[in-house]
Amino acid sequence: MLKLSFTLDPFECGTDEAGRGCLAGPVTAAAVILPEKFENLMLNDSKLLSQAKRDFLKPIIEREAVSFAIAHVHPEEIDDINILNASILAMHKAIARLQTAPKFISVDGNRFKPFADVPHETIIKGDSKLLNIAAASILAKTSRDAYMCQIHEEFPMYNWKQNKGYPTKEHREAINKYGITPYHRKTFRLMPQQLHLPL
């Protein structure tokens, strides 16, 4: 079973992001503070769970969390500050929106910038090690997926309802056919690099 935290501090938050490798849509982060004795045998890294399990866990996390918050950083800002900085910014925004101020921040991954004067620790694959990061990964993923389904209605030809903006063959073929939208990240390689042989 995943651990709650290293410190067992009831005011420790976990934070994670979703959508970092997408060609379109925001990068979305969540921050979650769980009760000290929170347990859930199903909770795990959102990437290891089916959509049905993520959707099942989402209201449980939201109901039982001491506090949770979600934040999007949109393509224009991603293009302006790059995806790493945008991912960290999204996590900072989510943490800032928590109704209960955290005393410690557990971060999925290996890169982060200090948030105010709150101590933090980066944990590689933290979403499969700590419950609070796993919970954040699920809220970030389900929130971003819902957003992509919403903008799918505006641009259905890209099938974001299915691919969520990731670089699938279908998505890239649609970019080639229809061009890009305001939701696409213009600094990303939207089409695969082609090789040209001299003749």
Coordinates of C-alpha atoms in Angstrom, one line a residue:
M1 CA 0.0 0.0 0.0
L2 CA 1.2 3.5 -0.7
K3 CA 2.5 5.6 2.2
L4 CA 0.8 8.8 3.2
S5 CA 4.0 10.7 3.5
F6 CA 7.5 10.5 4.9
T7 CA 6.7 12.9 7.8
L8 CA 3.1 11.9 8.6
D9 CA 2.4 15.6 9.0
P10 CA -1.4 16.2 8.5
F11 CA -0.6 19.5 6.8
E12 CA 1.7 18.0 4.1
C13 CA 0.4 18.4 0.6
G14 CA 1.2 16.3 -2.5
T15 CA 1.3 17.9 -5.9
D16 CA 1.5 16.6 -9.4
E17 CA 0.7 17.7 -13.0
A18 CA -0.9 16.2 -16.1
G19 CA -0.6 17.0 -19.8
R20 CA 3.1 17.9 -19.9
G21 CA 3.7 15.9 -23.1
C22 CA 0.6 17.1 -25.0
L23 CA 0.5 19.1 -28.2
A24 CA -2.7 20.9 -27.2
G25 CA -4.5 22.1 -24.1
P26 CA -3.2 23.2 -20.7
V27 CA -0.8 21.6 -18.3
T28 CA -2.9 21.0 -15.2
A29 CA -1.7 20.6 -11.6
A30 CA -3.4 19.6 -8.4
A31 CA -2.4 19.9 -4.8
V32 CA -3.9 17.7 -2.1
I33 CA -3.7 17.5 1.7
L34 CA -5.1 14.2 3.0
P35 CA -6.1 13.4 6.5
E36 CA -3.3 11.8 8.6
K37 CA -5.0 8.4 8.7
F38 CA -6.4 8.3 5.2
E39 CA -6.3 4.9 3.5
N40 CA -7.5 3.7 0.1
L41 CA -6.2 0.5 -1.4
M42 CA -7.2 1.5 -5.0
L43 CA -5.4 4.8 -5.0
N44 CA -2.3 4.9 -7.1
D45 CA -0.6 6.8 -9.9
S46 CA -3.3 8.0 -12.3
K47 CA -1.4 6.5 -15.2
L48 CA -1.7 3.0 -13.7
L49 CA -5.5 3.3 -13.3
S50 CA -8.3 3.0 -15.8
Q51 CA -10.6 6.0 -16.5
A52 CA -13.4 4.3 -14.6
K53 CA -11.2 3.9 -11.5
R54 CA -10.0 7.5 -11.7
D55 CA -13.6 8.7 -12.0
F56 CA -14.5 6.6 -9.0
L57 CA -11.7 7.9 -6.9
K58 CA -12.1 11.6 -7.8
P59 CA -15.1 12.3 -5.6
I60 CA -13.7 10.3 -2.7
I61 CA -10.5 12.4 -2.7
E62 CA -12.5 15.6 -3.0
R63 CA -14.8 14.6 -0.1
E64 CA -12.2 13.3 2.3
A65 CA -9.3 15.6 1.6
V66 CA -8.4 18.2 4.2
S67 CA -8.0 20.6 1.2
F68 CA -7.5 20.3 -2.5
A69 CA -7.1 22.7 -5.4
I70 CA -6.5 22.5 -9.2
A71 CA -4.9 24.9 -11.6
H72 CA -4.4 25.2 -15.4
V73 CA -1.7 26.9 -17.3
H74 CA -2.7 27.4 -20.9
P75 CA -0.8 27.1 -24.2
E76 CA 0.0 30.8 -24.6
E77 CA 1.8 30.9 -21.3
I78 CA 3.4 27.4 -21.9
D79 CA 4.9 28.8 -25.1
D80 CA 6.1 31.9 -23.3
I81 CA 7.8 30.3 -20.3
N82 CA 8.4 26.6 -21.6
I83 CA 6.7 23.5 -20.4
L84 CA 8.9 22.8 -17.4
N85 CA 8.3 26.3 -15.9
A86 CA 4.6 26.1 -16.8
S87 CA 4.3 22.7 -15.0
I88 CA 5.9 24.2 -11.9
L89 CA 3.8 27.3 -12.2
A90 CA 0.6 25.2 -12.3
M91 CA 1.7 23.4 -9.1
H92 CA 2.4 26.7 -7.4
K93 CA -1.0 28.0 -8.4
A94 CA -2.7 24.9 -7.1
I95 CA -0.8 25.0 -3.8
A96 CA -1.7 28.7 -3.4
R97 CA -5.4 27.9 -3.8
L98 CA -5.4 25.4 -0.9
Q99 CA -7.7 26.5 1.9
T100 CA -5.3 25.0 4.4
A101 CA -1.8 26.2 4.1
P102 CA 0.7 23.3 3.8
K103 CA 3.7 23.0 6.1
F104 CA 5.5 20.7 3.7
I105 CA 5.2 19.9 0.0
S106 CA 5.8 16.5 -1.6
V107 CA 6.4 17.0 -5.4
D108 CA 6.2 14.3 -8.1
G109 CA 9.4 14.3 -10.2
N110 CA 12.8 15.8 -9.8
R111 CA 12.3 19.5 -10.6
F112 CA 10.6 22.2 -8.5
K113 CA 11.1 25.8 -7.4
P114 CA 10.6 26.9 -3.8
F115 CA 7.0 27.9 -2.9
A116 CA 7.1 30.8 -0.4
D117 CA 9.0 29.5 2.6
V118 CA 7.4 26.1 2.7
P119 CA 10.0 23.2 2.7
H120 CA 9.6 20.7 -0.1
E121 CA 11.0 17.4 -1.4
T122 CA 11.0 16.1 -5.0
I123 CA 10.3 12.4 -5.4
I124 CA 10.8 10.5 -8.6
K125 CA 7.7 8.5 -9.4
G126 CA 6.2 10.0 -6.3
D127 CA 2.7 9.4 -7.7
S128 CA 3.3 5.6 -7.2
K129 CA 4.9 6.0 -3.7
L130 CA 2.9 8.6 -1.8
L131 CA -0.9 8.7 -1.3
N132 CA -1.1 12.5 -1.4
I133 CA 0.8 12.8 -4.7
A134 CA -1.2 9.9 -6.1
A135 CA -4.4 11.8 -5.1
A136 CA -3.1 14.9 -6.8
S137 CA -2.2 13.0 -9.9
I138 CA -5.8 11.8 -10.2
L139 CA -7.4 15.2 -9.7
A140 CA -5.0 16.8 -12.2
K141 CA -5.7 14.0 -14.8
T142 CA -9.5 14.0 -14.4
S143 CA -9.7 17.8 -14.4
R144 CA -7.6 18.1 -17.5
D145 CA -9.4 15.3 -19.3
A146 CA -12.7 17.0 -18.6
Y147 CA -11.3 20.3 -20.0
M148 CA -10.2 18.6 -23.2
C149 CA -13.6 17.0 -23.6
Q150 CA -15.1 20.4 -23.3
I151 CA -12.9 22.0 -26.0
H152 CA -13.4 18.9 -28.2
E153 CA -16.9 20.3 -28.8
E154 CA -15.3 23.4 -30.3
F155 CA -12.8 21.5 -32.5
P156 CA -14.1 18.0 -32.9
M157 CA -11.9 17.2 -35.9
Y158 CA -8.9 16.7 -33.6
N159 CA -10.7 14.2 -31.4
W160 CA -9.4 15.6 -28.1
K161 CA -12.3 13.7 -26.4
Q162 CA -10.3 10.6 -27.2
N163 CA -6.6 11.6 -27.4
K164 CA -6.8 14.4 -24.8
G165 CA -4.3 16.4 -26.9
Y166 CA -1.5 13.9 -26.8
P167 CA 0.6 13.4 -30.0
T168 CA -1.3 10.4 -31.5
K169 CA -1.1 9.7 -35.2
E170 CA -4.8 10.8 -35.6
H171 CA -4.1 14.1 -33.8
R172 CA -1.1 14.8 -36.0
E173 CA -3.0 13.9 -39.2
A174 CA -5.7 16.4 -38.1
I175 CA -3.1 19.1 -37.6
N176 CA -1.7 18.4 -41.0
K177 CA -5.2 18.6 -42.6
Y178 CA -6.8 21.5 -40.6
G179 CA -3.8 23.4 -39.2
I180 CA -3.6 24.5 -35.6
T181 CA -6.0 26.1 -33.1
P182 CA -5.5 28.6 -30.2
Y183 CA -5.3 25.5 -28.0
H184 CA -2.2 24.1 -29.6
R185 CA 1.2 24.7 -28.2
K186 CA 3.1 26.5 -30.9
T187 CA 6.6 25.9 -29.5
F188 CA 6.1 22.1 -29.5
R189 CA 7.0 19.9 -32.5
L190 CA 3.4 19.5 -33.8
M191 CA 4.5 17.3 -36.7
P192 CA 7.1 14.6 -36.7
Q193 CA 10.4 15.6 -38.3
Q194 CA 10.7 14.3 -41.8
L195 CA 13.8 13.0 -43.4
H196 CA 14.7 14.3 -46.9
L197 CA 17.1 12.2 -49.0
P198 CA 19.1 14.1 -51.7
L199 CA 18.3 12.7 -55.2

